[in-house]
Coordinates of C-alpha atoms in Angstrom, one line a residue:
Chain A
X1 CA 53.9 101.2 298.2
X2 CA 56.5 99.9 295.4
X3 CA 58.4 101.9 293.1
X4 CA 57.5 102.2 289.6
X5 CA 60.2 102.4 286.3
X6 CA 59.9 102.7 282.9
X7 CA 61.0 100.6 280.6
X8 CA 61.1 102.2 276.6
X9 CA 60.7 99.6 273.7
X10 CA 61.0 101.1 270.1
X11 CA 58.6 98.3 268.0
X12 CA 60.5 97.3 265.0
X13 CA 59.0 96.3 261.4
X14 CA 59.6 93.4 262.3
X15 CA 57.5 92.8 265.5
X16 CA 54.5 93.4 263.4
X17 CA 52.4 90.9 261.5
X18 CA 50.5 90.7 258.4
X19 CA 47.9 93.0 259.9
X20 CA 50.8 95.2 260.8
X21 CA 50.2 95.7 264.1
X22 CA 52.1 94.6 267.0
X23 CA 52.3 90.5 267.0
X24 CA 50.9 90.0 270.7
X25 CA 53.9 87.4 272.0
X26 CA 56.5 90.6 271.6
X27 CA 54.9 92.1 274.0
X28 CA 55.2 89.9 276.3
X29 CA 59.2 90.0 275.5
X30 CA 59.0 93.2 276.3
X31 CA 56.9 92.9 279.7
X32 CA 60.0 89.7 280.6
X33 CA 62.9 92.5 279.9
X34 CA 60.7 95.4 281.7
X35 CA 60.6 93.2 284.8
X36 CA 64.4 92.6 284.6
X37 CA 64.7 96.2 284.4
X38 CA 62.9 97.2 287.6
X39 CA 64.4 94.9 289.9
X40 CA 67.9 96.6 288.9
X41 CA 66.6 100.4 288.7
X42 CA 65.6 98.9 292.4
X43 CA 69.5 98.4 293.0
X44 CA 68.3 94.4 293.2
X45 CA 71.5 92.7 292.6
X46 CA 71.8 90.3 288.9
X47 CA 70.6 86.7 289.5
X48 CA 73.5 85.2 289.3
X49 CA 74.9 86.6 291.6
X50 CA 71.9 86.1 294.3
X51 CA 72.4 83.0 293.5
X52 CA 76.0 82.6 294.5
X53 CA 75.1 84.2 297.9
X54 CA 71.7 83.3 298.8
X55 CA 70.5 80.6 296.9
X56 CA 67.9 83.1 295.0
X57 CA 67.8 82.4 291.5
X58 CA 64.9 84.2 289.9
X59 CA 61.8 85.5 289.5
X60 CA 59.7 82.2 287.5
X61 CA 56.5 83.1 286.5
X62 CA 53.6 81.3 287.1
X63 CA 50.6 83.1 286.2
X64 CA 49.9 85.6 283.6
X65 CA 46.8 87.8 282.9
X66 CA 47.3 90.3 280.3
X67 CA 44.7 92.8 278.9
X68 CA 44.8 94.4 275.1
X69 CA 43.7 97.5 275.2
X70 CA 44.8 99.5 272.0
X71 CA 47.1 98.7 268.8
X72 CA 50.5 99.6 268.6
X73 CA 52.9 99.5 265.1
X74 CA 56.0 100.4 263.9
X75 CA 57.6 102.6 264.7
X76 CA 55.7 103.9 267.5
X77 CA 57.5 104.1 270.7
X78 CA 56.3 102.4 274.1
X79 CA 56.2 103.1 277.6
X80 CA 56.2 100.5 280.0
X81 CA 55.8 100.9 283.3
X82 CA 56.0 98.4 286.0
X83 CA 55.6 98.2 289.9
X84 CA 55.0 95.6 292.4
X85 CA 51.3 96.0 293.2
X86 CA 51.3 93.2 295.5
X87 CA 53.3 91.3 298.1
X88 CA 52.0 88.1 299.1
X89 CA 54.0 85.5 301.6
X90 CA 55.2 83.6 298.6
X91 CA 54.8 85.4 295.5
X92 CA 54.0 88.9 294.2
X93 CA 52.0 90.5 291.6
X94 CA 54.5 92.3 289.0
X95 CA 51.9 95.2 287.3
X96 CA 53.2 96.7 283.7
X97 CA 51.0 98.8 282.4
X98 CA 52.1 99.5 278.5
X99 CA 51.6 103.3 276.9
X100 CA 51.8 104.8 273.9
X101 CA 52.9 108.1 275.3
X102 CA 52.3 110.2 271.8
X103 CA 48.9 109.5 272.1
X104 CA 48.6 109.2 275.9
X105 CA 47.3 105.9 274.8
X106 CA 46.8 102.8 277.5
X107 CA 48.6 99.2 274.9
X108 CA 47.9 96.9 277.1
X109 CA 48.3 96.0 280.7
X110 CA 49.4 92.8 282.7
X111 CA 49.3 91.4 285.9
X112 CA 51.7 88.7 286.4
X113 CA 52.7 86.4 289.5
X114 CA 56.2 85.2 290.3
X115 CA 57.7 83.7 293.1
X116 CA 61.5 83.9 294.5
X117 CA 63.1 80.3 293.3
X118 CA 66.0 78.8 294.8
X119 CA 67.5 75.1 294.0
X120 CA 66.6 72.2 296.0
X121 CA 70.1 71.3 297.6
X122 CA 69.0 67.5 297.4
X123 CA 67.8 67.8 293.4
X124 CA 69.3 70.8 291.9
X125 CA 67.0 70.5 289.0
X126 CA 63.7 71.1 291.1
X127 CA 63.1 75.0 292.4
X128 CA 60.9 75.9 295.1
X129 CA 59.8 79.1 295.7
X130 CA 60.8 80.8 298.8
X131 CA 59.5 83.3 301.1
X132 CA 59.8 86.7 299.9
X133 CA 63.3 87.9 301.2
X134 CA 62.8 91.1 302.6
X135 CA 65.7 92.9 302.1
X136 CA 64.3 92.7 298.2
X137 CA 61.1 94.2 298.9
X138 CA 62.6 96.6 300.9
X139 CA 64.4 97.6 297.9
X140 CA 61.5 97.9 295.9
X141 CA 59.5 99.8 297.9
Chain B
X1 CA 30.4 71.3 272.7
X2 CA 33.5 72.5 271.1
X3 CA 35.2 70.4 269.1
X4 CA 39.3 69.6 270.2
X5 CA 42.3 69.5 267.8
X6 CA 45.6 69.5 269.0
X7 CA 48.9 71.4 267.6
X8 CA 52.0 69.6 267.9
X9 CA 55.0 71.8 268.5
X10 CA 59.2 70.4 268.6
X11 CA 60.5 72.8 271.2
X12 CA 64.1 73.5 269.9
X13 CA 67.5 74.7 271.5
X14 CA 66.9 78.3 270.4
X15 CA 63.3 78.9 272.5
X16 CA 65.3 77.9 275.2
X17 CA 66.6 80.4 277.7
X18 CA 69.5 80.4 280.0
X19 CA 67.9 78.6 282.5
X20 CA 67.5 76.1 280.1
X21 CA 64.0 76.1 279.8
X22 CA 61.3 77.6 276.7
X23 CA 61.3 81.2 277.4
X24 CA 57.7 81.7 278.4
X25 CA 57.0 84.5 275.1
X26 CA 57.5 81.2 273.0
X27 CA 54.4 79.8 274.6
X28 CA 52.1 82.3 273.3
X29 CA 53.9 81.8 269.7
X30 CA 52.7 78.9 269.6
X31 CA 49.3 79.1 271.0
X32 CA 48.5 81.8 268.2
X33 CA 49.7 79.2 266.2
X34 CA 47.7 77.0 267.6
X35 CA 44.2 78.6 267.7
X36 CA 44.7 79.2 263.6
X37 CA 45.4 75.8 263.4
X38 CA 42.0 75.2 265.3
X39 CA 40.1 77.0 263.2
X40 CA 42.0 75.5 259.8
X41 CA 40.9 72.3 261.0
X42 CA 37.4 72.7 261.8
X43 CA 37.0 74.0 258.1
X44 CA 36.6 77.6 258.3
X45 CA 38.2 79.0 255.4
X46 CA 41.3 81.3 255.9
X47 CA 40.8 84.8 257.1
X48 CA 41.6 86.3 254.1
X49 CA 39.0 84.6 252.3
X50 CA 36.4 85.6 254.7
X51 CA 37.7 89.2 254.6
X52 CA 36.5 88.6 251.0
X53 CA 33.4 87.4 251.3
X54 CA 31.7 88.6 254.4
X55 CA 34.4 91.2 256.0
X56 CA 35.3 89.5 258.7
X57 CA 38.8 89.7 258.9
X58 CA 39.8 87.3 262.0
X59 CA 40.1 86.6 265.5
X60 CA 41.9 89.5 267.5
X61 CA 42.9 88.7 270.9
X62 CA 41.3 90.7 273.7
X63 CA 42.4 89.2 277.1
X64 CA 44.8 86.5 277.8
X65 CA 45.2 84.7 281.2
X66 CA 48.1 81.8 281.2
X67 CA 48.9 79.5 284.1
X68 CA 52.7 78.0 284.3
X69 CA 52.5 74.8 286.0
X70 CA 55.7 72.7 284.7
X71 CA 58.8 73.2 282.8
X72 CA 59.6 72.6 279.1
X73 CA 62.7 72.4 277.7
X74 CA 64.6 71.2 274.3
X75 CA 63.6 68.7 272.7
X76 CA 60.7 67.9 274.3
X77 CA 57.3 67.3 272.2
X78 CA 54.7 69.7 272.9
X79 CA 50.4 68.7 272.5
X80 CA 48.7 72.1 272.6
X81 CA 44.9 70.7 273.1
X82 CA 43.0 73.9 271.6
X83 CA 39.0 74.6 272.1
X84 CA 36.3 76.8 272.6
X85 CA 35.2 76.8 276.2
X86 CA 32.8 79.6 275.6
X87 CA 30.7 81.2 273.3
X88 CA 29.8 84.9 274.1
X89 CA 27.5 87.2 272.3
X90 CA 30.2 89.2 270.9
X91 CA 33.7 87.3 271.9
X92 CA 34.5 83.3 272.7
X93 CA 36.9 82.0 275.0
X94 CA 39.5 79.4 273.2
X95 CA 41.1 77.1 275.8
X96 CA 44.5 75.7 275.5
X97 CA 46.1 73.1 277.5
X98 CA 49.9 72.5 276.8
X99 CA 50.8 69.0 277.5
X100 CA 54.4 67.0 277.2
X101 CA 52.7 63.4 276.4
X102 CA 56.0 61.9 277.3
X103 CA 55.3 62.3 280.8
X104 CA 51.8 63.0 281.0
X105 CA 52.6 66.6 282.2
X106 CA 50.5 69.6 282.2
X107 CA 53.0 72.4 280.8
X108 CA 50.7 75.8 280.9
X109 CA 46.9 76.0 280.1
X110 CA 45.7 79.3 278.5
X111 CA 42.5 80.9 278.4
X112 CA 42.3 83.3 275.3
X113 CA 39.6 86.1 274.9
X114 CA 39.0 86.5 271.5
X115 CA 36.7 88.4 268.8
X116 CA 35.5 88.0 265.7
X117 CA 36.6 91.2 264.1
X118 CA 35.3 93.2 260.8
X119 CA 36.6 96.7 259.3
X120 CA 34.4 99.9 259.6
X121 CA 33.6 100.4 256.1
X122 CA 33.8 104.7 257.0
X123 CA 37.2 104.3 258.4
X124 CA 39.0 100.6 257.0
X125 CA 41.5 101.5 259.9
X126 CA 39.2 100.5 262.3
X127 CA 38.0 97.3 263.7
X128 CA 34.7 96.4 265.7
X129 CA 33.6 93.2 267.4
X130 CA 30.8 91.5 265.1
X131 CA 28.4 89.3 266.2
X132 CA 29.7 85.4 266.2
X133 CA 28.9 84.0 263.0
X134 CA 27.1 81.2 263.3
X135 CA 28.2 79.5 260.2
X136 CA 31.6 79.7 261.9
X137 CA 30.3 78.4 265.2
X138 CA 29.0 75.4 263.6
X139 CA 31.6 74.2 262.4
X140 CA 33.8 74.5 265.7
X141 CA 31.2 72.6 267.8
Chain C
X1 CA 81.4 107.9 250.9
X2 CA 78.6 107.2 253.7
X3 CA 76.9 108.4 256.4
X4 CA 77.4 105.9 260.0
X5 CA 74.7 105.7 262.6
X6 CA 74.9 103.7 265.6
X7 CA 71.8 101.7 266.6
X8 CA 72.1 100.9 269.9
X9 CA 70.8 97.3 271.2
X10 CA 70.5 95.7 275.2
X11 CA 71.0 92.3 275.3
X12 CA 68.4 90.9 277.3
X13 CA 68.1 87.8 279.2
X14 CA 65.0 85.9 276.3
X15 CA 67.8 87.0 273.6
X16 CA 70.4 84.4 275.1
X17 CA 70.4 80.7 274.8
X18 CA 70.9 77.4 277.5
X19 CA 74.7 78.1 276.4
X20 CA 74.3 81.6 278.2
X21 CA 74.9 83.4 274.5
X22 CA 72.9 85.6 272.3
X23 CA 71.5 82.8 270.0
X24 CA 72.8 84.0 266.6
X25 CA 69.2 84.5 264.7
X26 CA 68.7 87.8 266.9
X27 CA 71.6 89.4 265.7
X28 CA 69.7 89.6 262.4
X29 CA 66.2 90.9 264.3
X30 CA 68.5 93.4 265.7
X31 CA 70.5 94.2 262.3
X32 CA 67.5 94.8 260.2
X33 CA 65.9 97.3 262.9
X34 CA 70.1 99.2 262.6
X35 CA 69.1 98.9 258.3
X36 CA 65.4 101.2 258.7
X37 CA 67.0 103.1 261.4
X38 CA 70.3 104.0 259.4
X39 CA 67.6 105.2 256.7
X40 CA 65.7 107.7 259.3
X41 CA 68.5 109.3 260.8
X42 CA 69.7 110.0 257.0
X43 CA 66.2 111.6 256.5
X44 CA 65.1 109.6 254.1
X45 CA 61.3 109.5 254.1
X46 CA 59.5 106.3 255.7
X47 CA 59.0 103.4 253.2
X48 CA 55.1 103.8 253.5
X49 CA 55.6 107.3 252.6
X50 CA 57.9 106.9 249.0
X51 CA 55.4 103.6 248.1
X52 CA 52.7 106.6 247.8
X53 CA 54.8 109.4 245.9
X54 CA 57.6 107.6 244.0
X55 CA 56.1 103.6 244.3
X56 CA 59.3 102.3 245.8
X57 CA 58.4 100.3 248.6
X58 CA 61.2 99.3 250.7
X59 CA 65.1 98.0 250.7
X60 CA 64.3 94.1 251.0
X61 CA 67.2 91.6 251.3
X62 CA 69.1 89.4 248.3
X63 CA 72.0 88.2 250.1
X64 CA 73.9 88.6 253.6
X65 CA 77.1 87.4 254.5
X66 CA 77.8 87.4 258.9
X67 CA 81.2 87.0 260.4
X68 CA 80.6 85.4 263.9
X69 CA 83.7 87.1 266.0
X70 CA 82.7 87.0 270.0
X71 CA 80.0 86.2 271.9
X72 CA 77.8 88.4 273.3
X73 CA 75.5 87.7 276.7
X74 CA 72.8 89.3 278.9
X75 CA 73.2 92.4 279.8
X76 CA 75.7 93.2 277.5
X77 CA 74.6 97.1 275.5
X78 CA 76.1 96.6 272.1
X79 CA 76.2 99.3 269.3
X80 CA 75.5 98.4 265.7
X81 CA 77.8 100.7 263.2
X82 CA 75.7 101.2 259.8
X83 CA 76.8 102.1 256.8
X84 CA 76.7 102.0 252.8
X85 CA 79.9 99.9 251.7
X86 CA 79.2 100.2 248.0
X87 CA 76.6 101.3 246.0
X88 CA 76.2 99.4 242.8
X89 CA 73.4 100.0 240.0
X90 CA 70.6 98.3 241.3
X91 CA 71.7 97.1 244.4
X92 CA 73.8 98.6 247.5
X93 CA 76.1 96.6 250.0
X94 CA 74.7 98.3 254.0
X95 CA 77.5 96.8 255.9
X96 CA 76.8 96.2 259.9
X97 CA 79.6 96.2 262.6
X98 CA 78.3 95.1 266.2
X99 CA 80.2 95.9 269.1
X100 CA 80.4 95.9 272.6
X101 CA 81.7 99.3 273.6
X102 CA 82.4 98.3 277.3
X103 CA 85.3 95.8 275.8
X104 CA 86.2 97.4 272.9
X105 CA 85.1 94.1 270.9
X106 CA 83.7 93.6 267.6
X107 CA 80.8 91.1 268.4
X108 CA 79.8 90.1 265.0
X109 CA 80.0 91.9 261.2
X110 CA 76.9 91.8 258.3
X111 CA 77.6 93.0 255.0
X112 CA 73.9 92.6 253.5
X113 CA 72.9 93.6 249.7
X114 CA 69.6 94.9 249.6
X115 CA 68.0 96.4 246.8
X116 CA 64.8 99.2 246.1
X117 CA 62.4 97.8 245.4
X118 CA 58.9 98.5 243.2
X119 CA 55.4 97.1 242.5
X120 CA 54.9 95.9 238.9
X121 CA 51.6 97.9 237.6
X122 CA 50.7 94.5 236.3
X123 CA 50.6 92.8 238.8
X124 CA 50.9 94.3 242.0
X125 CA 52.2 90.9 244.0
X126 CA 55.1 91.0 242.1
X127 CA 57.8 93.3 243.0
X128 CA 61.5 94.5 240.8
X129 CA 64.4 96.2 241.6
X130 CA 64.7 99.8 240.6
X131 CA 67.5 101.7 239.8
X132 CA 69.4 103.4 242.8
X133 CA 66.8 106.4 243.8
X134 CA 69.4 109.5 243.1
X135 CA 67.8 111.8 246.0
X136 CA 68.2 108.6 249.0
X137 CA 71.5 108.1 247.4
X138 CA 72.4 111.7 248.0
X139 CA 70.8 111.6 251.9
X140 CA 73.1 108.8 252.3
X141 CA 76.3 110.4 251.4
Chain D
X1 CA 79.6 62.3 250.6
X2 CA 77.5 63.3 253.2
X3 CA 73.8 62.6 254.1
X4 CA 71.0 64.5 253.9
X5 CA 67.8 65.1 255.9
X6 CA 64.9 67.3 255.1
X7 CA 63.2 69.3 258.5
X8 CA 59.6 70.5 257.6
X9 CA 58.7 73.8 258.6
X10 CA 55.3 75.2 258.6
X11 CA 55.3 79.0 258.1
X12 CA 53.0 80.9 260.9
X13 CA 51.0 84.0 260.8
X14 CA 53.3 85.6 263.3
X15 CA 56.7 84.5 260.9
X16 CA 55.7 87.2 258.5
X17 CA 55.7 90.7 258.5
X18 CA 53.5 93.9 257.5
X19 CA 54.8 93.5 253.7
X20 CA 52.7 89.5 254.3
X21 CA 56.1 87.4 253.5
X22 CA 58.4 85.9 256.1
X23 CA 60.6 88.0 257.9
X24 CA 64.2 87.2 257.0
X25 CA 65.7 86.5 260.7
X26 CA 62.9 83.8 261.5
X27 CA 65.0 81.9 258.5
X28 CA 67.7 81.6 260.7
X29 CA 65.7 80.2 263.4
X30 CA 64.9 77.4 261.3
X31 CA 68.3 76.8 259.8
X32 CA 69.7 76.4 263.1
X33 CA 67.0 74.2 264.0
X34 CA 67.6 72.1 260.6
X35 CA 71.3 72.0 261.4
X36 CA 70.6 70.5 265.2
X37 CA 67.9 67.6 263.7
X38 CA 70.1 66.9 261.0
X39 CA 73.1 65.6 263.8
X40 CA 69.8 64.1 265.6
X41 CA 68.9 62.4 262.4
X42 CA 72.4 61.0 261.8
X43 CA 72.5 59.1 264.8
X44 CA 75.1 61.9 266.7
X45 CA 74.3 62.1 270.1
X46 CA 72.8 64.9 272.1
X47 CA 75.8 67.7 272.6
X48 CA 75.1 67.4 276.5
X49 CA 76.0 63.7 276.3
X50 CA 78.9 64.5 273.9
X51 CA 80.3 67.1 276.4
X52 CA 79.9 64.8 279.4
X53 CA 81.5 61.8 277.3
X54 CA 84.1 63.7 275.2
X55 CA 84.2 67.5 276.3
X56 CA 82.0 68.5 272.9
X57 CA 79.7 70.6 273.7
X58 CA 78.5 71.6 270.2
X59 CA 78.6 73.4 266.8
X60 CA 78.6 77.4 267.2
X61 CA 78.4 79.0 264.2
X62 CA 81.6 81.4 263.0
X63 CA 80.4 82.0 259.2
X64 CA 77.1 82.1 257.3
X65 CA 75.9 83.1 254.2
X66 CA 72.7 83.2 252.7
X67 CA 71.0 84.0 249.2
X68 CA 67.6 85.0 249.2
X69 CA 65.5 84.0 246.3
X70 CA 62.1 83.9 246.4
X71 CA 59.8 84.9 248.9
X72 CA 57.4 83.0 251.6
X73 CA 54.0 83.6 253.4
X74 CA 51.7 81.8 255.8
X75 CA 50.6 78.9 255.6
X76 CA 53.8 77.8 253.3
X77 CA 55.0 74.4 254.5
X78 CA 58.5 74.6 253.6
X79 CA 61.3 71.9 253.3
X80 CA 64.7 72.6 254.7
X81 CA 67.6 70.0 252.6
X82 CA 70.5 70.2 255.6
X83 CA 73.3 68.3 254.2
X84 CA 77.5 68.9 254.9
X85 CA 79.4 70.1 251.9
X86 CA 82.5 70.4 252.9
X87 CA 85.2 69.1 255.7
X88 CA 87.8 71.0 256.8
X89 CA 90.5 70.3 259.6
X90 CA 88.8 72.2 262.1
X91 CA 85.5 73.5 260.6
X92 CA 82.6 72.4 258.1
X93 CA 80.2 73.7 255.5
X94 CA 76.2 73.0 256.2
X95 CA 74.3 73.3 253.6
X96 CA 70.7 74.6 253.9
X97 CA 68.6 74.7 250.8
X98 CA 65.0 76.0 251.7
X99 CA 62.3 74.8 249.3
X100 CA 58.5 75.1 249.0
X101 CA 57.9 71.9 247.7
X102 CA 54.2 73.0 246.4
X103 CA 55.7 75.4 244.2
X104 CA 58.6 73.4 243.3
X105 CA 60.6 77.0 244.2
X106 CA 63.6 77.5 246.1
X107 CA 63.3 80.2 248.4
X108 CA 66.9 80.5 250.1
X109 CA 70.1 79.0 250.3
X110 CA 72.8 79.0 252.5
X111 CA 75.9 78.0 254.1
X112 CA 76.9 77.7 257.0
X113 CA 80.9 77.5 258.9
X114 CA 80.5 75.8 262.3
X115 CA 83.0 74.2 264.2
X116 CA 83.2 71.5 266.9
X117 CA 83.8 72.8 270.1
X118 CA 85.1 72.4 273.8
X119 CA 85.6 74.1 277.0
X120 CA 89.4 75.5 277.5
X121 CA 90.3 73.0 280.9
X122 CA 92.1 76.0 282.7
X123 CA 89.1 78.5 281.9
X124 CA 85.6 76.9 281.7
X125 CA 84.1 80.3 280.0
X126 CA 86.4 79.8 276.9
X127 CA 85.8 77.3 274.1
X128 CA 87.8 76.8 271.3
X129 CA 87.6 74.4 267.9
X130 CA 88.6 71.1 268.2
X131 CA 90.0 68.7 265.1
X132 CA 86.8 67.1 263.3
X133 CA 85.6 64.4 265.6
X134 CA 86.1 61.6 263.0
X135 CA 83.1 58.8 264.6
X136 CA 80.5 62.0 264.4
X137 CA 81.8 62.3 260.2
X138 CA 81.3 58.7 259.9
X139 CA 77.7 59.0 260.9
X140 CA 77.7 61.9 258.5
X141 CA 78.8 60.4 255.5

């Protein structure tokens, strides 16, 4: 079982287009920051400083599948909420599920895989992905 | 078939992100831009002209699924090689493959669930999937 | 004299750059969201709403003028202070001071003339500046 | 006297807003973008050569200023004239003069204060302006 958080996004005039509706790369802005947010409502500490003690860099995504559901505009606001609905040796599957709480409305929803990264001590420019470190998961769980 | 065009995109310091490489949102910028530019070049006429003439009003996406296979970073020179994979009875499936010719490198591919999409003449808020117009489809294969 | 409303913005990690800073063009995402939001807290009715009863459809941009003081990084919360600096007879000065309350720094400033603006009956693509609506003015104050 | 380069920018779908012209901040994105390939264009090289070479690590912005004047939409193809009008001892004036060359119209101006910067030796984190690099003017000139 994995926690869930919300993450609230006001959408501004500006993050709609022509058709005034939503312009679909914000949301996945939105879906980048949410994913920030729930490893540190998890009390995960700031990459930077996993990095500094374990090597741990990030979450890099590598896969993507996002579903659209509903329109949103300005100024609605959003509800996004995210969990980890999967724990696999070597990545996970990050799950936001974007509502429009006024209307009880499902936005969209995403499934997206990332792994844990940390530097190649050899090549610091090349990241591998490393096995999920378990004192994360437990945080998230 | 489908015919191919390819969209060239200059990624710049600014779509960069800390980590020194295109913040992933920036991807599906320029796909959108992208899949116009597909249909600009096959010879369909703009969306608002069509609005005009037959209501169809454009090419909504309805499911996106993106896989991250190498980094980008400034100023690398982006190919987005943009097609239709699919035709559907009611949607098409417009493939996108961003390459860095440089090095012969795969970036992302992207496969994009789209419709063709009309207004409900008793409620002009309201969209619906029309059938693919074949006028249209002839001119992407 | 005016009214001041705080917008409050979290940097997130997309908003910075490779040199680990907000790149400067969100500030002005960020600024023109603190401009509508300024206008809603004062109770002025939404721009949508007055194009229907009055015909004035919105406050867009002539000129803006930014003072770059400190940077400002992930996951930095910084408040926007918006006000009216002057009001003038067809145009109004909405000055912007961003700051990061956790330092007691002033980020950036904006001071941004903007004026009402209208539809010409003629021809409705073409838009003027109207005299300074008395009623907003008063909300304002 | 200083050169000048011109940076084409096609306007997207996605640049422009519910009112159908370009949203003011993605100006800024293409400025900055202008400023960076007019240095490229003048032979300068790459600021992460500069910094390894001479401790420059770039141009942050401190000032900028900018006129709005007529509007843009998709699919404008604009022209962005970068040129420097001014040197001072330890800043300089870009010039940005945005055009739509199909039109003939210019659709904003503005100027920009940047300075040349480098890291502080005793504290990495702070940069501060250095006097003008006088080879990088040459190639300006």
């Amino acid at each position: 079982m994995s926690k869930e958080f919300i993450y609230v996004q006001h959408v501004q005039f500006g993050d709609c287009d022509p058709a005034r509706i939503v312009w679909f790369p914000n949301f996945f802005r939105w879906i980048d920051a949410s994913s920030r947010h729930f490893f540190a409502e998890c009390g995960v500490p700031p990459w930077h400083e996993t990095e500094r003690t374990t090597g741990m860099l990030g979450t890099p995504l590598v896969d993507t599948h996002a579903r659209f559901v509903k329109t949103a505009s300005y100024p609605d606001v959003l509800h996004i909420h995210t969990s980890i609905a999967e724990w696999r040796t070597k990545s996970f599957v990050q799950r936001h599920r974007v509502m429009r709480p006024a209307s009880g409305d499902l936005i969209m929803e995403c499934d997206e895989v990332r792994i844990f990264a940390a530097r190649r001590s050899e090549d610091p420019k090349s990241i591998y992905a490393v096995p999920i470190p378990q004192d994360i998961r437990r945080l998230c769980e």
